[in-house]
N, CA, C and O atoms as a DFTB+ gen file, in Angstrom:
356 C
 N C O
     1  1       0.810      -1.187       0.000
     2  2       0.000       0.000       0.000
     3  2       0.860       1.261       0.000
     4  3       0.545       2.238      -0.679
     5  1       1.947       1.228       0.768
     6  2       2.817       2.403       0.836
     7  2       3.478       2.662      -0.508
     8  3       3.773       3.807      -0.851
     9  1       3.713       1.589      -1.274
    10  2       4.321       1.752      -2.591
    11  2       3.405       2.538      -3.533
    12  3       3.863       3.409      -4.273
    13  1       2.131       2.228      -3.498
    14  2       1.162       2.941      -4.340
    15  2       1.095       4.408      -3.917
    16  3       1.067       5.299      -4.766
    17  1       1.071       4.657      -2.621
    18  2       1.010       6.027      -2.115
    19  2       2.228       6.827      -2.558
    20  3       2.090       7.976      -2.977
    21  1       3.406       6.245      -2.472
    22  2       4.624       6.947      -2.878
    23  2       4.687       7.150      -4.392
    24  3       5.193       8.171      -4.858
    25  1       4.184       6.193      -5.157
    26  2       4.131       6.364      -6.615
    27  2       3.167       7.481      -7.009
    28  3       3.427       8.223      -7.957
    29  1       2.060       7.601      -6.286
    30  2       1.120       8.693      -6.545
    31  2       1.768      10.030      -6.206
    32  3       1.605      10.999      -6.947
    33  1       2.496      10.094      -5.100
    34  2       3.212      11.325      -4.746
    35  2       4.244      11.690      -5.805
    36  3       4.389      12.861      -6.158
    37  1       4.955      10.697      -6.308
    38  2       5.944      10.944      -7.347
    39  2       5.277      11.470      -8.618
    40  3       5.750      12.431      -9.225
    41  1       4.182      10.837      -9.010
    42  2       3.458      11.293     -10.199
    43  2       2.932      12.711     -10.012
    44  3       2.921      13.499     -10.958
    45  1       2.497      13.039      -8.803
    46  2       2.017      14.386      -8.514
    47  2       3.137      15.416      -8.650
    48  3       2.937      16.486      -9.225
    49  1       4.297      15.093      -8.125
    50  2       5.426      16.019      -8.229
    51  2       5.896      16.189      -9.672
    52  3       6.272      17.287     -10.083
    53  1       5.871      15.112     -10.427
    54  2       6.247      15.202     -11.839
    55  2       5.248      16.069     -12.595
    56  3       5.639      16.883     -13.431
    57  1       3.969      15.900     -12.308
    58  2       2.938      16.701     -12.977
    59  2       3.078      18.182     -12.622
    60  3       2.943      19.040     -13.494
    61  1       3.344      18.487     -11.365
    62  2       3.527      19.879     -10.959
    63  2       4.748      20.473     -11.648
    64  3       4.695      21.611     -12.115
    65  1       5.838      19.733     -11.721
    66  2       7.039      20.221     -12.402
    67  2       6.775      20.446     -13.889
    68  3       7.259      21.417     -14.471
    69  1       6.010      19.549     -14.498
    70  2       5.652      19.689     -15.907
    71  2       4.842      20.958     -16.140
    72  3       5.100      21.699     -17.089
    73  1       3.868      21.208     -15.280
    74  2       3.028      22.397     -15.422
    75  2       3.847      23.669     -15.216
    76  3       3.678      24.640     -15.954
    77  1       4.731      23.671     -14.221
    78  2       5.582      24.844     -13.981
    79  2       6.489      25.097     -15.185
    80  3       6.657      26.243     -15.603
    81  1       7.072      24.043     -15.740
    82  2       7.932      24.203     -16.923
    83  2       7.149      24.725     -18.112
    84  3       7.653      25.549     -18.876
    85  1       5.926      24.255     -18.276
    86  2       5.091      24.722     -19.381
    87  2       4.725      26.195     -19.215
    88  3       4.735      26.951     -20.187
    89  1       4.405      26.602     -17.999
    90  2       4.067      28.008     -17.750
    91  2       5.279      28.900     -17.994
    92  3       5.153      29.963     -18.602
    93  1       6.441      28.481     -17.530
    94  2       7.662      29.265     -17.762
    95  2       7.936      29.392     -19.257
    96  3       8.310      30.464     -19.731
    97  1       7.755      28.307     -19.996
    98  2       7.995      28.341     -21.436
    99  2       7.018      29.278     -22.138
   100  3       7.414      30.027     -23.032
   101  1       5.755      29.243     -21.747
   102  2       4.760      30.118     -22.370
   103  2       5.032      31.584     -22.057
   104  3       4.939      32.433     -22.943
   105  1       5.364      31.884     -20.816
   106  2       5.663      33.271     -20.439
   107  2       6.893      33.764     -21.181
   108  3       6.928      34.900     -21.654
   109  1       7.895      32.912     -21.282
   110  2       9.110      33.292     -22.005
   111  2       8.808      33.525     -23.482
   112  3       9.304      34.482     -24.076
   113  1       7.999      32.658     -24.069
   114  2       7.662      32.802     -25.491
   115  2       6.845      34.069     -25.738
   116  3       7.031      34.733     -26.757
   117  1       5.954      34.406     -24.827
   118  2       5.158      35.615     -25.000
   119  2       5.977      36.873     -24.751
   120  3       5.802      37.871     -25.451
   121  1       6.862      36.841     -23.770
   122  2       7.633      38.033     -23.413
   123  2       8.766      38.295     -24.396
   124  3       8.948      39.425     -24.848
   125  1       9.517      37.269     -24.723
   126  2      10.709      37.449     -25.549
   127  2      10.416      37.121     -27.010
   128  3      11.019      37.694     -27.917
   129  1       9.511      36.218     -27.222
   130  2       9.266      35.730     -28.570
   131  2      10.085      34.478     -28.813
   132  3      10.968      34.144     -28.023
   133  1       9.808      33.814     -29.853
   134  2      10.551      32.598     -30.159
   135  2       9.672      31.373     -30.027
   136  3       8.447      31.456     -29.931
   137  1      10.336      30.244     -30.026
   138  2       9.649      28.963     -30.048
   139  2       9.288      28.516     -28.640
   140  3      10.134      28.524     -27.746
   141  1       8.043      28.129     -28.443
   142  2       7.607      27.629     -27.136
   143  2       8.253      26.282     -26.821
   144  3       8.594      26.009     -25.670
   145  1       8.420      25.452     -27.829
   146  2       8.994      24.127     -27.607
   147  2      10.427      24.226     -27.086
   148  3      10.812      23.485     -26.181
   149  1      11.214      25.136     -27.654
   150  2      12.587      25.315     -27.175
   151  2      12.587      25.826     -25.730
   152  3      13.365      25.348     -24.905
   153  1      11.730      26.782     -25.426
   154  2      11.620      27.281     -24.052
   155  2      11.182      26.212     -23.084
   156  3      11.641      26.170     -21.943
   157  1      10.281      25.333     -23.541
   158  2       9.826      24.235     -22.691
   159  2      10.961      23.266     -22.399
   160  3      11.118      22.818     -21.263
   161  1      11.753      22.939     -23.412
   162  2      12.880      22.024     -23.194
   163  2      13.896      22.622     -22.235
   164  3      14.401      21.937     -21.346
   165  1      14.192      23.905     -22.420
   166  2      15.160      24.560     -21.539
   167  2      14.634      24.646     -20.109
   168  3      15.375      24.378     -19.163
   169  1      13.366      25.016     -19.941
   170  2      12.816      25.120     -18.588
   171  2      12.725      23.745     -17.924
   172  3      12.905      23.642     -16.710
   173  1      12.452      22.699     -18.686
   174  2      12.459      21.345     -18.116
   175  2      13.854      20.956     -17.647
   176  3      14.008      20.362     -16.580
   177  1      14.861      21.284     -18.433
   178  2      16.233      20.983     -18.025
   179  2      16.628      21.744     -16.766
   180  3      17.253      21.181     -15.867
   181  1      16.265      23.016     -16.701
   182  2      16.621      23.820     -15.528
   183  2      15.890      23.320     -14.283
   184  3      16.502      23.145     -13.229
   185  1      14.579      23.090     -14.403
   186  2      13.831      22.577     -13.252
   187  2      14.324      21.195     -12.837
   188  3      14.424      20.904     -11.645
   189  1      14.626      20.357     -13.796
   190  2      15.149      19.030     -13.472
   191  2      16.469      19.102     -12.736
   192  3      16.693      18.362     -11.778
   193  1      17.349      19.996     -13.183
   194  2      18.635      20.153     -12.499
   195  2      18.441      20.656     -11.073
   196  3      19.105      20.185     -10.150
   197  1      17.527      21.614     -10.893
   198  2      17.260      22.116      -9.544
   199  2      16.675      21.024      -8.647
   200  3      17.046      20.921      -7.477
   201  1      15.772      20.218      -9.180
   202  2      15.183      19.147      -8.384
   203  2      16.205      18.061      -8.037
   204  3      16.163      17.491      -6.947
   205  1      17.116      17.779      -8.961
   206  2      18.173      16.806      -8.659
   207  2      19.084      17.342      -7.557
   208  3      19.471      16.603      -6.652
   209  1      19.427      18.632      -7.634
   210  2      20.254      19.233      -6.585
   211  2      19.532      19.213      -5.242
   212  3      20.139      18.909      -4.215
   213  1      18.246      19.534      -5.244
   214  2      17.488      19.499      -3.993
   215  2      17.413      18.083      -3.432
   216  3      17.490      17.888      -2.219
   217  1      17.265      17.099      -4.311
   218  2      17.234      15.718      -3.858
   219  2      18.582      15.241      -3.341
   220  3      18.644      14.427      -2.420
   221  1      19.658      15.742      -3.928
   222  2      20.993      15.340      -3.494
   223  2      21.339      15.929      -2.132
   224  3      22.073      15.317      -1.356
   225  1      20.812      17.116      -1.841
   226  2      21.091      17.737      -0.542
   227  2      20.417      16.962       0.571
   228  3      21.012      16.762       1.630
   229  1      19.188      16.523       0.354
   230  2      18.488      15.722       1.344
   231  2      17.861      16.562       2.431
   232  3      17.801      17.788       2.338
   233  1      17.396      15.886       3.461
   234  2      16.735      16.563       4.579
   235  2      17.687      16.692       5.759
   236  3      18.722      16.029       5.834
   237  1      17.300      17.570       6.674
   238  2      18.062      17.825       7.896
   239  2      19.489      18.237       7.564
   240  3      20.450      17.677       8.092
   241  1      19.614      19.214       6.691
   242  2      20.923      19.707       6.311
   243  2      21.135      21.099       6.898
   244  3      20.269      21.627       7.596
   245  1      22.269      21.672       6.615
   246  2      22.578      22.989       7.166
   247  2      21.637      24.067       6.654
   248  3      21.292      24.985       7.398
   249  1      21.216      23.973       5.396
   250  2      20.317      24.974       4.842
   251  2      18.970      24.955       5.561
   252  3      18.425      26.004       5.902
   253  1      18.441      23.758       5.785
   254  2      17.148      23.633       6.450
   255  2      17.248      24.084       7.900
   256  3      16.344      24.749       8.406
   257  1      18.330      23.732       8.567
   258  2      18.505      24.146       9.951
   259  2      18.695      25.650      10.074
   260  3      18.266      26.251      11.059
   261  1      19.335      26.267       9.079
   262  2      19.550      27.711       9.116
   263  2      18.236      28.471       8.993
   264  3      18.074      29.535       9.589
   265  1      17.305      27.930       8.226
   266  2      16.029      28.592       8.027
   267  2      15.016      28.293       9.122
   268  3      13.946      28.901       9.148
   269  1      15.328      27.371      10.025
   270  2      14.419      27.031      11.111
   271  2      14.486      28.122      12.175
   272  3      15.525      28.314      12.808
   273  1      13.392      28.827      12.370
   274  2      13.383      29.974      13.283
   275  2      13.635      29.553      14.726
   276  3      14.280      30.287      15.474
   277  1      13.144      28.395      15.128
   278  2      13.339      27.948      16.510
   279  2      14.800      27.727      16.844
   280  3      15.257      28.113      17.919
   281  1      15.527      27.118      15.944
   282  2      16.949      26.880      16.175
   283  2      17.713      28.190      16.144
   284  3      18.639      28.389      16.931
   285  1      17.335      29.086      15.243
   286  2      18.008      30.374      15.158
   287  2      17.796      31.180      16.426
   288  3      18.735      31.797      16.929
   289  1      16.571      31.186      16.955
   290  2      16.307      31.921      18.180
   291  2      17.038      31.290      19.357
   292  3      17.560      32.003      20.214
   293  1      17.080      29.982      19.410
   294  2      17.774      29.317      20.506
   295  2      19.273      29.599      20.457
   296  3      19.916      29.721      21.499
   297  1      19.827      29.704      19.258
   298  2      21.251      29.987      19.129
   299  2      21.575      31.405      19.579
   300  3      22.690      31.682      20.020
   301  1      20.604      32.299      19.468
   302  2      20.811      33.680      19.896
   303  2      20.444      33.893      21.355
   304  3      20.476      35.024      21.838
   305  1      20.096      32.831      22.061
   306  2      19.818      32.933      23.484
   307  2      18.368      33.214      23.831
   308  3      18.057      33.455      24.997
   309  1      17.475      33.191      22.858
   310  2      16.055      33.413      23.126
   311  2      15.317      32.089      23.183
   312  3      15.763      31.089      22.620
   313  1      14.210      32.093      23.854
   314  2      13.378      30.893      23.912
   315  2      12.459      30.909      22.702
   316  3      11.715      31.871      22.511
   317  1      12.494      29.870      21.882
   318  2      11.583      29.829      20.735
   319  2      10.128      29.866      21.178
   320  3       9.786      29.340      22.237
   321  1       9.277      30.480      20.378
   322  2       7.855      30.614      20.734
   323  2       7.185      29.270      20.947
   324  3       6.284      29.152      21.776
   325  1       7.613      28.254      20.208
   326  2       6.969      26.944      20.355
   327  2       7.306      26.295      21.690
   328  3       6.562      25.433      22.159
   329  1       8.418      26.696      22.311
   330  2       8.830      26.121      23.591
   331  2       8.461      26.996      24.787
   332  3       8.594      26.564      25.932
   333  1       8.005      28.204      24.538
   334  2       7.669      29.144      25.601
   335  2       6.226      28.910      26.035
   336  3       5.306      29.182      25.263
   337  1       6.002      28.405      27.270
   338  2       4.630      28.114      27.677
   339  2       3.775      29.363      27.867
   340  3       2.548      29.274      27.826
   341  1       4.385      30.507      28.071
   342  2       3.616      31.729      28.287
   343  2       3.377      32.524      27.034
   344  3       2.780      33.599      27.094
   345  1       3.826      32.028      25.891
   346  2       3.689      32.774      24.636
   347  2       2.239      32.743      24.160
   348  3       1.565      31.716      24.224
   349  1       1.786      33.889      23.686
   350  2       0.430      33.976      23.156
   351  2       0.471      33.663      21.666
   352  3       1.430      34.038      20.991
   353  1      -0.536      32.994      21.139
   354  2      -0.525      32.625      19.714
   355  2      -0.625      33.788      18.776
   356  3      -0.626      33.601      17.559
């Protein structure tokens, strides 16, 4: 069952990437002019390269930890809002 769920997630991500690449190609073709097919191929290559880089970095890395506000506040000596029992929402 988990295999089907993960395959559906993969197909969803591929479809979203395809739609984003198509939109970028259309906007580029309308703004600059030229062939939509060439813009689509280039945008697919760029998005694919970015997704491969994101996949290679993985989770729980320095970039993700740097953007985590709770860790940043704790490093500066403040109590993160999620850990402060008196914090108002």
